[in-house]
mmCIF file of C-alpha atoms in Angstrom:
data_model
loop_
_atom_site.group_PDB
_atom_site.id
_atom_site.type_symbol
_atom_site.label_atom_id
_atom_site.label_comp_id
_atom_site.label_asym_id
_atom_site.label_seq_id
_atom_site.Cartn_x
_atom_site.Cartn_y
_atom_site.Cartn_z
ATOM 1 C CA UNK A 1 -149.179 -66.351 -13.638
ATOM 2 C CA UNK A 2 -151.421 -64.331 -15.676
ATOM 3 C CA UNK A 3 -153.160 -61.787 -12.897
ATOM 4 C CA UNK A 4 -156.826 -60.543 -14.589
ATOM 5 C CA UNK A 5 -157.651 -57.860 -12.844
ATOM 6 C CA UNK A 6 -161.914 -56.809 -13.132
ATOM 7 C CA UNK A 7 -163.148 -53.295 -12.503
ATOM 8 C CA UNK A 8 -165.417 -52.232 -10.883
ATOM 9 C CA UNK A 9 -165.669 -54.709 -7.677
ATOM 10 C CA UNK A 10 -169.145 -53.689 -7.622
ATOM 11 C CA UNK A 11 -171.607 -52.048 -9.289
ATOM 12 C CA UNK A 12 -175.539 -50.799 -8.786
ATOM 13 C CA UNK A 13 -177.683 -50.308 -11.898
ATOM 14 C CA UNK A 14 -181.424 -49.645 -12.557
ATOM 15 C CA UNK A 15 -183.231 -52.054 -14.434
ATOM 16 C CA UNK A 16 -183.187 -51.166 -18.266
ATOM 17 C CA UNK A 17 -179.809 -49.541 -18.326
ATOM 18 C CA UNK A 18 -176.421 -50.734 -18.678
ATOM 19 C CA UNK A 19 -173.838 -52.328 -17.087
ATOM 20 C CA UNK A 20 -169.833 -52.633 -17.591
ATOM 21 C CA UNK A 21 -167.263 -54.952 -16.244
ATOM 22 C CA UNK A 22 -163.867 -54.501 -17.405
ATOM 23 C CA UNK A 23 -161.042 -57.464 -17.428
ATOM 24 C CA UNK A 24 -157.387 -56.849 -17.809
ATOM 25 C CA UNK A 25 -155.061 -59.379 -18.034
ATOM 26 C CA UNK A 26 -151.358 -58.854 -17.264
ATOM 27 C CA UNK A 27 -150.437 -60.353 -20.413
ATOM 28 C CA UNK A 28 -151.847 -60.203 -23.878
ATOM 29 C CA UNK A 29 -154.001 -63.331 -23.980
ATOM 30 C CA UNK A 30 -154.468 -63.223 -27.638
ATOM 31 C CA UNK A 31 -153.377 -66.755 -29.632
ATOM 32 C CA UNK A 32 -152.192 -65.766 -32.426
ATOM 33 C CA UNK A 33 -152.010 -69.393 -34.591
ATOM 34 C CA UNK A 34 -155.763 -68.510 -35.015
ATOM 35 C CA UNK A 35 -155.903 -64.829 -33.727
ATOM 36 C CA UNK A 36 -158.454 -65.442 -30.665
ATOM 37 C CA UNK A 37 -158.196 -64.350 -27.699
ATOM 38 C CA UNK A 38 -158.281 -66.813 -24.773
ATOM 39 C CA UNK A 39 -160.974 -65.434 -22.742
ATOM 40 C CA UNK A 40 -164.111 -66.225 -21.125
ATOM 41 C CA UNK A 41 -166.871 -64.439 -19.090
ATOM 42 C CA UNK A 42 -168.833 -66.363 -16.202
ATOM 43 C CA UNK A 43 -171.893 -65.660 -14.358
ATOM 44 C CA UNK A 44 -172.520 -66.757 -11.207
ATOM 45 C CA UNK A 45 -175.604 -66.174 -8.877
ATOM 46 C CA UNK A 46 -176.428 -67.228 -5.072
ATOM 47 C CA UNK A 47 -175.816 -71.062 -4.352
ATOM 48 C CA UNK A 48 -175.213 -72.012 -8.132
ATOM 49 C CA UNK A 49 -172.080 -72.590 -9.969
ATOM 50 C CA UNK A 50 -170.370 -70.055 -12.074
ATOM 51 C CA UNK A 51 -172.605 -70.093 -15.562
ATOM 52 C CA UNK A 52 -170.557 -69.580 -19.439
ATOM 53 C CA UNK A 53 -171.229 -66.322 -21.256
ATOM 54 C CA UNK A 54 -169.032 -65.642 -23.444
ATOM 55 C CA UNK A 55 -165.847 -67.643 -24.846
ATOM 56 C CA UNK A 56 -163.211 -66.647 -27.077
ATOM 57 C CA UNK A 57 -163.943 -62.711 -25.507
ATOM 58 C CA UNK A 58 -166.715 -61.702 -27.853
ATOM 59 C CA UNK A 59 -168.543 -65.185 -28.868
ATOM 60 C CA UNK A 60 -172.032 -65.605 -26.668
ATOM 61 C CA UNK A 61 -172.489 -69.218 -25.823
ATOM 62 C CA UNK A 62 -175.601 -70.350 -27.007
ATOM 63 C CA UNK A 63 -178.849 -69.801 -25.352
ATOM 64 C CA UNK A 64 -177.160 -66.643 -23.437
ATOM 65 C CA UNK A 65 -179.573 -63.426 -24.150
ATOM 66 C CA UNK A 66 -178.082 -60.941 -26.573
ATOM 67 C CA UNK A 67 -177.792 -58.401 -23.557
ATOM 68 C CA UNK A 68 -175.016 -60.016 -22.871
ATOM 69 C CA UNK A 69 -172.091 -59.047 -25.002
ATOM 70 C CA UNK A 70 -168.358 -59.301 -24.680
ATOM 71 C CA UNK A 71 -165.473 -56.909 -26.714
ATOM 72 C CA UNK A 72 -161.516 -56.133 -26.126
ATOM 73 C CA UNK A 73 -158.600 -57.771 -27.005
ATOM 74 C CA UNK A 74 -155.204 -58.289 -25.848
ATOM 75 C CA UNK A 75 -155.100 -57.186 -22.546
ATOM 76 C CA UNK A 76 -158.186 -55.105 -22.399
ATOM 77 C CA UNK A 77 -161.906 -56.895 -22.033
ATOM 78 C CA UNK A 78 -165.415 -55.763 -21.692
ATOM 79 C CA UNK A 79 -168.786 -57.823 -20.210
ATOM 80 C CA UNK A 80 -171.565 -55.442 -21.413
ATOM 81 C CA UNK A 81 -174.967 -55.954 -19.816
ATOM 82 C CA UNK A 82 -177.492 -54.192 -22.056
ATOM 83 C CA UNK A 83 -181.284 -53.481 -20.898
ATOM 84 C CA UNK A 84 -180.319 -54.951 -17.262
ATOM 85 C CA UNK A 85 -182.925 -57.073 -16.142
ATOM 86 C CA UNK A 86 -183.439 -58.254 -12.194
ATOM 87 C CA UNK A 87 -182.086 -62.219 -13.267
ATOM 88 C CA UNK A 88 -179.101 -60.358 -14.366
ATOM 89 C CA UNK A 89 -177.890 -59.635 -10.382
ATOM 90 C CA UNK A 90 -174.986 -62.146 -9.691
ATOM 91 C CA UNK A 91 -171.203 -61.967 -9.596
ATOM 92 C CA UNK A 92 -169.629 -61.916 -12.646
ATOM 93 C CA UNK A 93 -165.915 -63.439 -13.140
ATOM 94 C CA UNK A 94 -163.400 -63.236 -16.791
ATOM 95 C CA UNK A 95 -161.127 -66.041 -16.968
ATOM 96 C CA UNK A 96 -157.873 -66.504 -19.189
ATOM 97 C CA UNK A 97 -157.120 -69.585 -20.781
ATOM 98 C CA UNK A 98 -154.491 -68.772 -22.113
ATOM 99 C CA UNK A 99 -151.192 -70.013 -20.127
ATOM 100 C CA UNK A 100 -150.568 -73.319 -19.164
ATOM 101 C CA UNK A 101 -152.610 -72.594 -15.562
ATOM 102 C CA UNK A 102 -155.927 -70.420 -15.998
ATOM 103 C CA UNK A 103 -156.488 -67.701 -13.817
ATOM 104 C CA UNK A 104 -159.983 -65.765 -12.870
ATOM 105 C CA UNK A 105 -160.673 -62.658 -12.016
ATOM 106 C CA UNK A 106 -161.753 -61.638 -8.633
ATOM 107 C CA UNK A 107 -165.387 -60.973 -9.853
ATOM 108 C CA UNK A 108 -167.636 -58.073 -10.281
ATOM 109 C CA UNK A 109 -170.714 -58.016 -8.251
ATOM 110 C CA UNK A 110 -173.783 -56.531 -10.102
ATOM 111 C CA UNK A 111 -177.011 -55.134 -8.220
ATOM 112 C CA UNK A 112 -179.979 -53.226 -8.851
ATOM 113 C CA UNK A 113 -180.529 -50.064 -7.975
ATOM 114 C CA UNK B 1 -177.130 -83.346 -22.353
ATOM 115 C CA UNK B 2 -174.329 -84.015 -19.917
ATOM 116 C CA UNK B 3 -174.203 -83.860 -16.553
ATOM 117 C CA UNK B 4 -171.395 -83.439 -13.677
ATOM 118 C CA UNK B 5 -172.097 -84.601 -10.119
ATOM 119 C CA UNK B 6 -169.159 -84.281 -7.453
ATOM 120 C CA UNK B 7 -169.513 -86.680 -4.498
ATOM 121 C CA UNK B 8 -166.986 -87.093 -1.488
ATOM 122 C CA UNK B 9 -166.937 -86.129 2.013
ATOM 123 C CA UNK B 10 -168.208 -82.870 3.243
ATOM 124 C CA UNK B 11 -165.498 -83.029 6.200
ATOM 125 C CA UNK B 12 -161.647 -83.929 6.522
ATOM 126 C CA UNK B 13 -158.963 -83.208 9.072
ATOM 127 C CA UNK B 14 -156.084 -81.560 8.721
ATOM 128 C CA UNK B 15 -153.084 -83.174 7.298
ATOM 129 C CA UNK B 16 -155.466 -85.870 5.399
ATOM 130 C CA UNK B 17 -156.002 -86.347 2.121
ATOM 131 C CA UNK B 18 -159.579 -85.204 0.605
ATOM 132 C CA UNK B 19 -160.824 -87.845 -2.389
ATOM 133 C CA UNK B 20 -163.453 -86.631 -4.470
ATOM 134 C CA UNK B 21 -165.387 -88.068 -7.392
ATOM 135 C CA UNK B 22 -167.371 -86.139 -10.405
ATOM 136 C CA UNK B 23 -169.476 -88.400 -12.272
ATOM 137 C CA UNK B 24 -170.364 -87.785 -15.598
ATOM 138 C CA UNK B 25 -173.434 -88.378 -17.014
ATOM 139 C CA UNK B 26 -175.161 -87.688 -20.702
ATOM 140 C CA UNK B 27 -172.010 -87.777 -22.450
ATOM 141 C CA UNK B 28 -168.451 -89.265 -22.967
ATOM 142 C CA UNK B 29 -165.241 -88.127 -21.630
ATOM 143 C CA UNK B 30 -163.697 -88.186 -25.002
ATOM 144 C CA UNK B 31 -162.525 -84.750 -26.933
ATOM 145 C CA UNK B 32 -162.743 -82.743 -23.759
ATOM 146 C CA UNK B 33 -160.428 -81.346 -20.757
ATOM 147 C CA UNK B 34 -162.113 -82.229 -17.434
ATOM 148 C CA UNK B 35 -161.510 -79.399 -14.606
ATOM 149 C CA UNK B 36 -161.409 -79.077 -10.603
ATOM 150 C CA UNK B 37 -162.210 -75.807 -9.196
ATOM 151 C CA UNK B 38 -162.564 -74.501 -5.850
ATOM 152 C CA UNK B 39 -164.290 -71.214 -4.539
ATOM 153 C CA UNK B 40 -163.633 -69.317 -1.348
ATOM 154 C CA UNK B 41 -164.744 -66.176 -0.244
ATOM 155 C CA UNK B 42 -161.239 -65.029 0.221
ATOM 156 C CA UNK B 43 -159.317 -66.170 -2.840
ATOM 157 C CA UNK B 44 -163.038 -66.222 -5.128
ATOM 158 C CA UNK B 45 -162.421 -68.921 -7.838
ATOM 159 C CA UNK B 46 -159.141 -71.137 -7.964
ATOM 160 C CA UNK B 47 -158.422 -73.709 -10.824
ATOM 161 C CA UNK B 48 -156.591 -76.583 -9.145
ATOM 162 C CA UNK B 49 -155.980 -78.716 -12.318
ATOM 163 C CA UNK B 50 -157.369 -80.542 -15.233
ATOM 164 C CA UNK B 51 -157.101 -83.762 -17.219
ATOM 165 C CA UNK B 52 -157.734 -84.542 -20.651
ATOM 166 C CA UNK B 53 -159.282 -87.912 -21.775
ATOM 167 C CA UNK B 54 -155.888 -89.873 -22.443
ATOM 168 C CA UNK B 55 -155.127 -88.612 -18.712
ATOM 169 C CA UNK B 56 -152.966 -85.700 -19.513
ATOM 170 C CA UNK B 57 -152.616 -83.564 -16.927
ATOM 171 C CA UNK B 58 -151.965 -79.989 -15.917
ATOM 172 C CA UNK B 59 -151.685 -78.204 -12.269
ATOM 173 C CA UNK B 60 -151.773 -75.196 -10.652
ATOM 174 C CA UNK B 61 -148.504 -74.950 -9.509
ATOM 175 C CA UNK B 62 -149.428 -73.489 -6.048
ATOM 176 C CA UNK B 63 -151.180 -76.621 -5.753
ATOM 177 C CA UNK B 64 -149.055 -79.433 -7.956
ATOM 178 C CA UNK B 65 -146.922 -81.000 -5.009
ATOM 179 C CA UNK B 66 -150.192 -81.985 -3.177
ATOM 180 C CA UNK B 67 -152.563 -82.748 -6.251
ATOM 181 C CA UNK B 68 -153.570 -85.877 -8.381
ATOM 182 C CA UNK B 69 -156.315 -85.771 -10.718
ATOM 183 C CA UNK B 70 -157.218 -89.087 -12.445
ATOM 184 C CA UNK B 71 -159.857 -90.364 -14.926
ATOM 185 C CA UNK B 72 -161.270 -93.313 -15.452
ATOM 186 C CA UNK B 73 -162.965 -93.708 -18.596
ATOM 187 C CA UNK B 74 -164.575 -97.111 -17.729
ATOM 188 C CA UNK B 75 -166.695 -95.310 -14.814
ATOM 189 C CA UNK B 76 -167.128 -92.596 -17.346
ATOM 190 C CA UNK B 77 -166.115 -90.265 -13.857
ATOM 191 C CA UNK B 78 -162.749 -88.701 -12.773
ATOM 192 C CA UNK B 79 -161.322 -87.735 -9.418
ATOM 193 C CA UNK B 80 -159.477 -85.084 -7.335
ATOM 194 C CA UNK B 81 -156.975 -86.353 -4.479
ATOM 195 C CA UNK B 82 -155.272 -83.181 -2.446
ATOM 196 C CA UNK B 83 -152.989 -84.277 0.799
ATOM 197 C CA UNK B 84 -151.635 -82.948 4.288
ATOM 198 C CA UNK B 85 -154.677 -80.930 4.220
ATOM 199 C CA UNK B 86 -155.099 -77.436 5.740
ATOM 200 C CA UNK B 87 -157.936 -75.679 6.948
ATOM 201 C CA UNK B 88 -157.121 -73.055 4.189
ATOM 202 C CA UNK B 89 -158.795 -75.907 1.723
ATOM 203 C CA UNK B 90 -161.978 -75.542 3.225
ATOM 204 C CA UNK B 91 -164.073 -74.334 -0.462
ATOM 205 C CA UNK B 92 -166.480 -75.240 -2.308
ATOM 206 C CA UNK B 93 -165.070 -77.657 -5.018
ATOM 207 C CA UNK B 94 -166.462 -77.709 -8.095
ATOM 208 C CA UNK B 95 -165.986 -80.701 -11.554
ATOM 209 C CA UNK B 96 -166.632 -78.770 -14.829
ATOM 210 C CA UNK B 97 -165.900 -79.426 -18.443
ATOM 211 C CA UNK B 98 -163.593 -77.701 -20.796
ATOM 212 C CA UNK B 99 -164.192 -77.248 -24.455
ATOM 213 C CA UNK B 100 -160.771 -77.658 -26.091
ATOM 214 C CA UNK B 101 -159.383 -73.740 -26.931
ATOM 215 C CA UNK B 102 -159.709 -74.368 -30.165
ATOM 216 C CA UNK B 103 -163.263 -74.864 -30.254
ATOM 217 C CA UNK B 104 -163.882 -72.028 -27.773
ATOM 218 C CA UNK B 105 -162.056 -73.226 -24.522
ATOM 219 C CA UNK B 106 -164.888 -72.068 -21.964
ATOM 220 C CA UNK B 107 -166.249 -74.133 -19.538
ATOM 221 C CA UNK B 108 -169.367 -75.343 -20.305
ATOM 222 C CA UNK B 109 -171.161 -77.490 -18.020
ATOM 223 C CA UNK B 110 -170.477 -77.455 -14.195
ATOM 224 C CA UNK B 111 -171.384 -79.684 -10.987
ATOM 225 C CA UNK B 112 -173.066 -78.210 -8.363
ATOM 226 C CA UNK B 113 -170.694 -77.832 -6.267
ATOM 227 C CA UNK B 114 -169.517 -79.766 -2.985
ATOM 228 C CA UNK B 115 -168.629 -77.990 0.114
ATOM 229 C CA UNK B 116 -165.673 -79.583 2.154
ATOM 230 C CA UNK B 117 -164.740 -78.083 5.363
ATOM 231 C CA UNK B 118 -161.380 -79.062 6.788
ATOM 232 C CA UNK B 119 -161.537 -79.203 10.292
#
């Protein structure tokens, strides 16, 4: 298996700042055929099911505010949350796609402070 | 735009076999992969498999000896059957769609969710 490991479990930020997630994978996820890495971000709040971000690491899927951004490669992965705004509290999960079975992180939990 | 509903029972006893159902709806299963994942607080998200249009598919291998996923393009829906249940597959089980990896390979559109207790 690939083990992604996030960091912190949990995080408390005031509204306007920033938050960071980091991701790292046990294994380089990066494909390199077309030189992507095989990454994805979720977002998942209360009683709803885990939302896309971010694919491919850094891409934002569409309609998700430019807050949200997503950089690393390899191994090593960032969720930035710029200007943190109160929808933004949820867990947040990275997910490799990379092997033949896909693995998720354990989530980061993000709340206001 | 396209929509995933999971339906099956919301209780099974152990050493059964759990049958569940995702509709799709606003869309065709062509040209995508077509996931099962379940959610517990202990273990947070777990992919259990996925199936491709043709009915390719792919397991988790902590799972494989006790999962079938099927799709049936005519109902436009596909299915999740996991036997000799436990109590440790009480989750929430979630259908959601896969874009293929080289398009972007997130997971797009989710169903709600449907919680199964195994008791």
């Amino acid at each position: 298996d690939i083990v992604m490991t996030q960091s912190p479990d949990s995080l408390t930020v005031s509204l306007g700042e920033r938050a960071t997630i980091n991701c790292k994978s046990s294994q380089s996820v990066l494909f390199s055929s077309n030189n992507k890495n095989y990454l994805a971000w979720y977002q998942q709040k209360p009683g709803q099911p885990p939302k896309l971000l971010i694919y491919w690491a850094s891409f934002r899927e569409s309609g998700v505010p430019d807050r949200f951004s997503g950089s690393g490669s390899g191994t090593d992965f960032t969720l930035t949350i710029s200007n943190l705004q109160a929808e933004d509290v949820a867990v947040y999960y990275c997910q490799q796609f990379y092997s033949t079975w896909w693995t998720f992180g354990q989530g980061t939990r993000v709340e206001i402070k | 735009h396209v929509q995933l509903q999971e339906s099956g029972p919301g209780l099974a006893k152990p050493s059964e076999t759990l049958s569940l159902t995702c509709g799709v709806s606003g869309g065709s299963l062509n040209n995508y992969f077509w996931i099962w994942i379940r959610q517990t607080p202990g273990k947070g998200l777990e992919w259990i498999g996925h199936i491709n249009y043709v009915g390719t598919t792919n397991y988790n291998p902590s799972l494989r000896s006790r999962v079938t996923i099927s799709v049936d393009t005519s109902k436009n829906q596909f299915s999740l059957n996991l036997n000799s249940l436990t109590t440790a597959d009480s989750a929430v089980y979630y259908c959601a769609r896969r874009i293929p990896a080289a398009a972007g390979g997130g997971m797009d559109v989710w169903g709600q969710g449907t919680t199964v207790t195994v008791s």
